[in-house]
mmCIF file of C-alpha atoms and ligand atoms in Angstrom:
data_model
loop_
_atom_site.group_PDB
_atom_site.id
_atom_site.type_symbol
_atom_site.label_atom_id
_atom_site.label_comp_id
_atom_site.label_asym_id
_atom_site.label_seq_id
_atom_site.Cartn_x
_atom_site.Cartn_y
_atom_site.Cartn_z
ATOM 1 C CA UNK A 1 0.000 0.000 0.000
ATOM 2 C CA UNK A 2 1.311 3.499 -0.816
ATOM 3 C CA UNK A 3 1.807 6.047 1.945
ATOM 4 C CA UNK A 4 -1.269 8.121 1.136
ATOM 5 C CA UNK A 5 -3.504 5.070 1.067
ATOM 6 C CA UNK A 6 -2.114 3.954 4.411
ATOM 7 C CA UNK A 7 -2.728 7.371 5.991
ATOM 8 C CA UNK A 8 -6.329 7.159 4.784
ATOM 9 C CA UNK A 9 -6.723 3.667 6.166
ATOM 10 C CA UNK A 10 -5.257 4.700 9.520
ATOM 11 C CA UNK A 11 -7.834 7.462 9.865
ATOM 12 C CA UNK A 12 -10.760 5.425 8.556
ATOM 13 C CA UNK A 13 -9.955 2.646 11.034
ATOM 14 C CA UNK A 14 -10.547 5.124 13.860
ATOM 15 C CA UNK A 15 -13.839 6.535 12.583
ATOM 16 C CA UNK A 16 -17.126 5.657 14.204
ATOM 17 C CA UNK A 17 -20.115 4.442 12.191
ATOM 18 C CA UNK A 18 -21.605 7.878 11.557
ATOM 19 C CA UNK A 19 -18.456 9.735 10.478
ATOM 20 C CA UNK A 20 -16.999 9.745 6.959
ATOM 21 C CA UNK A 21 -13.673 11.059 5.743
ATOM 22 C CA UNK A 22 -13.190 13.629 2.980
ATOM 23 C CA UNK A 23 -9.599 13.857 1.747
ATOM 24 C CA UNK A 24 -8.780 17.517 1.190
ATOM 25 C CA UNK A 25 -6.644 17.560 -1.931
ATOM 26 C CA UNK A 26 -6.241 21.293 -2.528
ATOM 27 C CA UNK A 27 -2.805 22.175 -3.907
ATOM 28 C CA UNK A 28 -1.934 18.466 -4.092
ATOM 29 C CA UNK A 29 -0.950 16.764 -7.332
ATOM 30 C CA UNK A 30 -3.167 14.501 -9.417
ATOM 31 C CA UNK A 31 -0.652 11.712 -8.789
ATOM 32 C CA UNK A 32 -1.262 11.912 -5.057
ATOM 33 C CA UNK A 33 -5.004 11.923 -5.601
ATOM 34 C CA UNK A 34 -4.625 8.836 -7.805
ATOM 35 C CA UNK A 35 -2.655 7.107 -5.048
ATOM 36 C CA UNK A 36 -5.735 7.466 -2.870
ATOM 37 C CA UNK A 37 -8.189 6.702 -5.679
ATOM 38 C CA UNK A 38 -6.410 3.522 -6.698
ATOM 39 C CA UNK A 39 -6.768 2.227 -3.165
ATOM 40 C CA UNK A 40 -10.549 2.586 -3.521
ATOM 41 C CA UNK A 41 -11.048 6.024 -1.985
ATOM 42 C CA UNK A 42 -13.267 8.430 -3.948
ATOM 43 C CA UNK A 43 -14.248 11.392 -1.704
ATOM 44 C CA UNK A 44 -12.131 14.526 -2.183
ATOM 45 C CA UNK A 45 -12.480 18.144 -1.083
ATOM 46 C CA UNK A 46 -11.190 21.223 -2.883
ATOM 47 C CA UNK A 47 -11.117 24.948 -2.076
ATOM 48 C CA UNK A 48 -10.578 26.705 -5.392
ATOM 49 C CA UNK A 49 -12.970 26.574 -8.336
ATOM 50 C CA UNK A 50 -10.369 26.611 -11.107
ATOM 51 C CA UNK A 51 -8.341 23.859 -9.508
ATOM 52 C CA UNK A 52 -11.453 21.809 -8.834
ATOM 53 C CA UNK A 53 -12.626 22.109 -12.438
ATOM 54 C CA UNK A 54 -9.302 21.067 -13.934
ATOM 55 C CA UNK A 55 -8.937 18.126 -11.569
ATOM 56 C CA UNK A 56 -12.457 17.002 -12.335
ATOM 57 C CA UNK A 57 -11.639 17.072 -16.045
ATOM 58 C CA UNK A 58 -8.371 15.194 -15.661
ATOM 59 C CA UNK A 59 -9.240 12.580 -13.048
ATOM 60 C CA UNK A 60 -11.628 9.584 -13.010
ATOM 61 C CA UNK A 61 -15.279 10.515 -13.352
ATOM 62 C CA UNK A 62 -16.548 8.506 -10.394
ATOM 63 C CA UNK A 63 -14.746 10.769 -7.921
ATOM 64 C CA UNK A 64 -17.121 12.542 -5.526
ATOM 65 C CA UNK A 65 -15.990 16.196 -5.409
ATOM 66 C CA UNK A 66 -16.728 18.335 -2.359
ATOM 67 C CA UNK A 67 -16.424 22.124 -2.532
ATOM 68 C CA UNK A 68 -15.225 23.257 0.889
ATOM 69 C CA UNK A 69 -13.701 26.692 0.207
ATOM 70 C CA UNK A 70 -15.253 30.131 -0.077
ATOM 71 C CA UNK A 71 -17.345 30.205 -3.247
ATOM 72 C CA UNK A 72 -18.147 33.304 -5.264
ATOM 73 C CA UNK A 73 -21.582 33.404 -6.865
ATOM 74 C CA UNK A 74 -20.192 34.087 -10.331
ATOM 75 C CA UNK A 75 -18.186 30.844 -10.241
ATOM 76 C CA UNK A 76 -20.974 28.464 -9.261
ATOM 77 C CA UNK A 77 -21.710 27.721 -12.912
ATOM 78 C CA UNK A 78 -18.356 26.014 -13.398
ATOM 79 C CA UNK A 79 -18.893 23.386 -10.695
ATOM 80 C CA UNK A 80 -22.671 22.984 -10.853
ATOM 81 C CA UNK A 81 -22.544 20.166 -13.456
ATOM 82 C CA UNK A 82 -20.650 17.765 -11.208
ATOM 83 C CA UNK A 83 -20.144 18.941 -7.610
ATOM 84 C CA UNK A 84 -21.317 16.430 -5.031
ATOM 85 C CA UNK A 85 -21.710 18.614 -1.935
ATOM 86 C CA UNK A 86 -21.038 22.317 -1.368
ATOM 87 C CA UNK A 87 -19.991 22.749 2.278
ATOM 88 C CA UNK A 88 -19.368 26.471 2.211
ATOM 89 C CA UNK A 89 -22.658 28.235 1.523
ATOM 90 C CA UNK A 90 -22.307 31.521 3.396
ATOM 91 C CA UNK A 91 -25.013 33.771 1.934
ATOM 92 C CA UNK A 92 -28.586 33.638 0.681
ATOM 93 C CA UNK A 93 -27.375 35.117 -2.599
ATOM 94 C CA UNK A 94 -25.009 32.185 -3.082
ATOM 95 C CA UNK A 95 -27.711 29.660 -2.232
ATOM 96 C CA UNK A 96 -30.015 31.217 -4.848
ATOM 97 C CA UNK A 97 -27.282 31.105 -7.468
ATOM 98 C CA UNK A 98 -26.564 27.443 -6.715
ATOM 99 C CA UNK A 99 -30.278 26.753 -7.120
ATOM 100 C CA UNK A 100 -30.305 28.559 -10.466
ATOM 101 C CA UNK A 101 -27.280 26.705 -11.821
ATOM 102 C CA UNK A 102 -28.538 23.372 -10.486
ATOM 103 C CA UNK A 103 -31.799 23.915 -12.354
ATOM 104 C CA UNK A 104 -29.882 24.677 -15.568
ATOM 105 C CA UNK A 105 -28.040 21.389 -15.133
ATOM 106 C CA UNK A 106 -31.213 19.520 -14.253
ATOM 107 C CA UNK A 107 -29.769 18.564 -10.876
ATOM 108 C CA UNK A 108 -30.489 18.964 -7.201
ATOM 109 C CA UNK A 109 -27.302 20.096 -5.474
ATOM 110 C CA UNK A 110 -26.659 19.153 -1.850
ATOM 111 C CA UNK A 111 -25.466 22.062 0.291
ATOM 112 C CA UNK A 112 -24.311 22.792 3.817
ATOM 113 C CA UNK A 113 -24.580 26.178 5.473
ATOM 114 C CA UNK A 114 -21.275 27.396 6.853
ATOM 115 C CA UNK A 115 -21.470 28.753 10.371
ATOM 116 C CA UNK A 116 -18.939 31.111 11.885
ATOM 117 C CA UNK A 117 -17.830 29.385 15.081
ATOM 118 C CA UNK A 118 -14.203 30.536 15.346
ATOM 119 C CA UNK A 119 -12.842 33.533 17.202
ATOM 120 C CA UNK A 120 -11.065 34.807 14.067
ATOM 121 C CA UNK A 121 -12.996 37.348 12.014
ATOM 122 C CA UNK A 122 -11.281 36.192 8.852
ATOM 123 C CA UNK A 123 -13.291 32.988 8.649
ATOM 124 C CA UNK A 124 -16.561 33.263 6.782
ATOM 125 C CA UNK A 125 -19.991 31.931 7.546
ATOM 126 C CA UNK A 126 -23.326 32.834 9.062
ATOM 127 C CA UNK A 127 -23.657 33.767 12.698
ATOM 128 C CA UNK A 128 -26.454 32.054 14.569
ATOM 129 C CA UNK A 129 -29.019 34.839 14.069
ATOM 130 C CA UNK A 130 -28.350 35.050 10.331
ATOM 131 C CA UNK A 131 -28.588 31.298 10.013
ATOM 132 C CA UNK A 132 -31.960 31.116 11.732
ATOM 133 C CA UNK A 133 -33.195 34.047 9.668
ATOM 134 C CA UNK A 134 -32.302 32.192 6.473
ATOM 135 C CA UNK A 135 -33.870 28.950 7.647
ATOM 136 C CA UNK A 136 -37.043 30.771 8.705
ATOM 137 C CA UNK A 137 -37.402 32.566 5.380
ATOM 138 C CA UNK A 138 -39.373 31.227 2.447
ATOM 139 C CA UNK A 139 -37.181 28.642 0.775
ATOM 140 C CA UNK A 140 -39.956 27.009 -1.217
ATOM 141 C CA UNK A 141 -38.701 28.525 -4.475
ATOM 142 C CA UNK A 142 -35.347 26.810 -4.090
ATOM 143 C CA UNK A 143 -36.310 23.397 -5.407
ATOM 144 C CA UNK A 144 -32.906 22.522 -6.812
ATOM 145 C CA UNK A 145 -30.882 22.799 -3.631
ATOM 146 C CA UNK A 146 -31.046 20.386 -0.754
ATOM 147 C CA UNK A 147 -29.848 21.914 2.523
ATOM 148 C CA UNK A 148 -28.420 18.922 4.337
ATOM 149 C CA UNK A 149 -26.712 20.428 7.360
ATOM 150 C CA UNK A 150 -23.989 22.680 8.695
ATOM 151 C CA UNK A 151 -20.248 23.185 8.311
ATOM 152 C CA UNK A 152 -17.838 24.937 10.631
ATOM 153 C CA UNK A 153 -14.145 25.589 11.186
ATOM 154 C CA UNK A 154 -12.692 25.946 14.653
ATOM 155 C CA UNK A 155 -10.268 28.632 15.742
ATOM 156 C CA UNK A 156 -6.649 27.937 14.821
ATOM 157 C CA UNK A 157 -5.351 27.344 18.358
ATOM 158 C CA UNK A 158 -3.721 24.664 20.482
ATOM 159 C CA UNK A 159 -6.338 25.221 23.167
ATOM 160 C CA UNK A 160 -8.322 21.975 22.961
ATOM 161 C CA UNK A 161 -10.984 23.297 25.321
ATOM 162 C CA UNK A 162 -11.626 26.259 23.072
ATOM 163 C CA UNK A 163 -11.910 24.010 20.015
ATOM 164 C CA UNK A 164 -14.195 21.585 21.779
ATOM 165 C CA UNK A 165 -16.468 24.388 22.955
ATOM 166 C CA UNK A 166 -16.800 25.579 19.370
ATOM 167 C CA UNK A 167 -17.624 22.069 18.118
ATOM 168 C CA UNK A 168 -20.150 21.583 20.907
ATOM 169 C CA UNK A 169 -21.825 24.896 20.056
ATOM 170 C CA UNK A 170 -22.110 23.893 16.409
ATOM 171 C CA UNK A 171 -23.422 20.458 17.303
ATOM 172 C CA UNK A 172 -26.120 21.893 19.524
ATOM 173 C CA UNK A 173 -27.180 24.342 16.822
ATOM 174 C CA UNK A 174 -27.318 21.436 14.369
ATOM 175 C CA UNK A 175 -29.443 19.327 16.741
ATOM 176 C CA UNK A 176 -31.769 22.246 17.425
ATOM 177 C CA UNK A 177 -32.390 22.858 13.721
ATOM 178 C CA UNK A 178 -32.862 19.151 13.084
ATOM 179 C CA UNK A 179 -35.574 19.117 15.737
ATOM 180 C CA UNK A 180 -37.256 22.416 14.779
ATOM 181 C CA UNK A 181 -37.182 21.867 11.022
ATOM 182 C CA UNK A 182 -38.039 18.231 10.346
ATOM 183 C CA UNK A 183 -39.030 19.248 6.804
ATOM 184 C CA UNK A 184 -35.342 19.722 6.030
ATOM 185 C CA UNK A 185 -33.360 16.512 5.757
ATOM 186 C CA UNK A 186 -30.674 17.700 8.143
ATOM 187 C CA UNK A 187 -28.186 14.839 8.281
ATOM 188 C CA UNK A 188 -24.664 16.221 7.822
ATOM 189 C CA UNK A 189 -22.406 18.063 10.221
ATOM 190 C CA UNK A 190 -19.077 18.882 8.552
ATOM 191 C CA UNK A 191 -16.392 19.705 11.108
ATOM 192 C CA UNK A 192 -12.883 18.592 11.949
ATOM 193 C CA UNK A 193 -9.554 18.884 10.073
ATOM 194 C CA UNK A 194 -6.090 17.304 10.425
ATOM 195 C CA UNK A 195 -5.431 18.812 13.836
ATOM 196 C CA UNK A 196 -8.814 18.427 15.455
ATOM 197 C CA UNK A 197 -10.874 15.720 13.762
ATOM 198 C CA UNK A 198 -10.940 13.337 16.768
ATOM 199 C CA UNK A 199 -12.521 16.100 18.857
ATOM 200 C CA UNK A 200 -14.972 16.854 16.070
ATOM 201 C CA UNK A 201 -15.951 13.196 15.776
ATOM 202 C CA UNK A 202 -16.488 12.997 19.529
ATOM 203 C CA UNK A 203 -18.891 15.910 19.171
ATOM 204 C CA UNK A 204 -21.033 14.532 16.400
ATOM 205 C CA UNK A 205 -19.248 15.324 13.156
ATOM 206 C CA UNK A 206 -20.514 13.248 10.217
ATOM 207 C CA UNK A 207 -17.920 14.537 7.716
ATOM 208 C CA UNK A 208 -14.320 15.272 8.618
ATOM 209 C CA UNK A 209 -12.178 17.206 6.124
ATOM 210 C CA UNK A 210 -8.574 16.095 6.399
ATOM 211 C CA UNK A 211 -5.781 17.323 4.123
ATOM 212 C CA UNK A 212 -2.211 17.567 5.377
ATOM 213 C CA UNK A 213 -2.460 14.511 7.655
ATOM 214 C CA UNK A 214 -3.114 12.448 4.515
ATOM 215 C CA UNK A 215 -1.153 14.135 1.746
ATOM 216 C CA UNK A 216 1.556 15.991 3.680
ATOM 217 C CA UNK A 217 2.497 19.613 3.118
ATOM 218 C CA UNK A 218 0.697 21.460 0.354
ATOM 219 C CA UNK A 219 2.541 22.881 -2.674
HETATM 220 C C1 LIG B 1 -7.584 23.188 3.914
HETATM 221 C C2 LIG B 1 -8.877 22.887 4.565
HETATM 222 C C3 LIG B 1 -9.069 21.696 5.287
HETATM 223 C C4 LIG B 1 -7.966 20.688 5.541
HETATM 224 O O1 LIG B 1 -6.976 21.229 6.349
HETATM 225 P P1 LIG B 1 -5.805 20.295 6.948
HETATM 226 O O2 LIG B 1 -5.381 21.058 8.155
HETATM 227 O O3 LIG B 1 -4.764 20.207 5.915
HETATM 228 O O4 LIG B 1 -6.411 19.000 7.285
HETATM 229 C C5 LIG B 1 -10.326 21.446 5.805
HETATM 230 N N1 LIG B 1 -11.350 22.315 5.634
HETATM 231 C C6 LIG B 1 -11.207 23.470 4.954
HETATM 232 C C7 LIG B 1 -12.377 24.364 4.797
HETATM 233 C C8 LIG B 1 -9.963 23.793 4.413
HETATM 234 O O5 LIG B 1 -9.833 24.947 3.761
#
């Protein structure tokens, strides 16, 4: 087994039944992605539209591509034909554009709403009030998006208590929405990266997004 495949296996062996791994392949070569793919792994996450589009063109077509980075509305059209799940929906405008492009492609696109849980202002996402406002607004016109859950990124810190508090806050928001809005099929909670995925899993993450721990340093 190659090194990348063995890193993936090591992580997957530790996952509980309700958590799945997404290998974050941004700024990693196609050869490295193929090392993972050839071992039977098909779920990859990317941050940049251009890079995602060229990898999708060049690599096997049964790869499940996850968009996890900030997405500009004017670029949705490039990924709408194939993207599997967009984790980083951070505005109503973006959600409407995804709906529009999904309709054009005769698809229903799965989406997560990104929530701002970190202390840093640089990270994007809805705050709790904005999120509830969106979920309480009339979404009936958006028939080509399927809002499946939430995504969050913790503060970049070594303070495990701080990180865990942020994950717990996101989990409780997720559970609250799941209960209050049974009409949504809220099933996915995307949180946890190389440095903090075990804590995220402990706090209910269903999708962990792990890059450097699998592929090593990025280019
Ligand atoms: C880069 C990135 C990851 C993966 O980060 P690692 O620390 O390399 O595991 C996960 N999620 C998002 C949104 C990212 O941008």
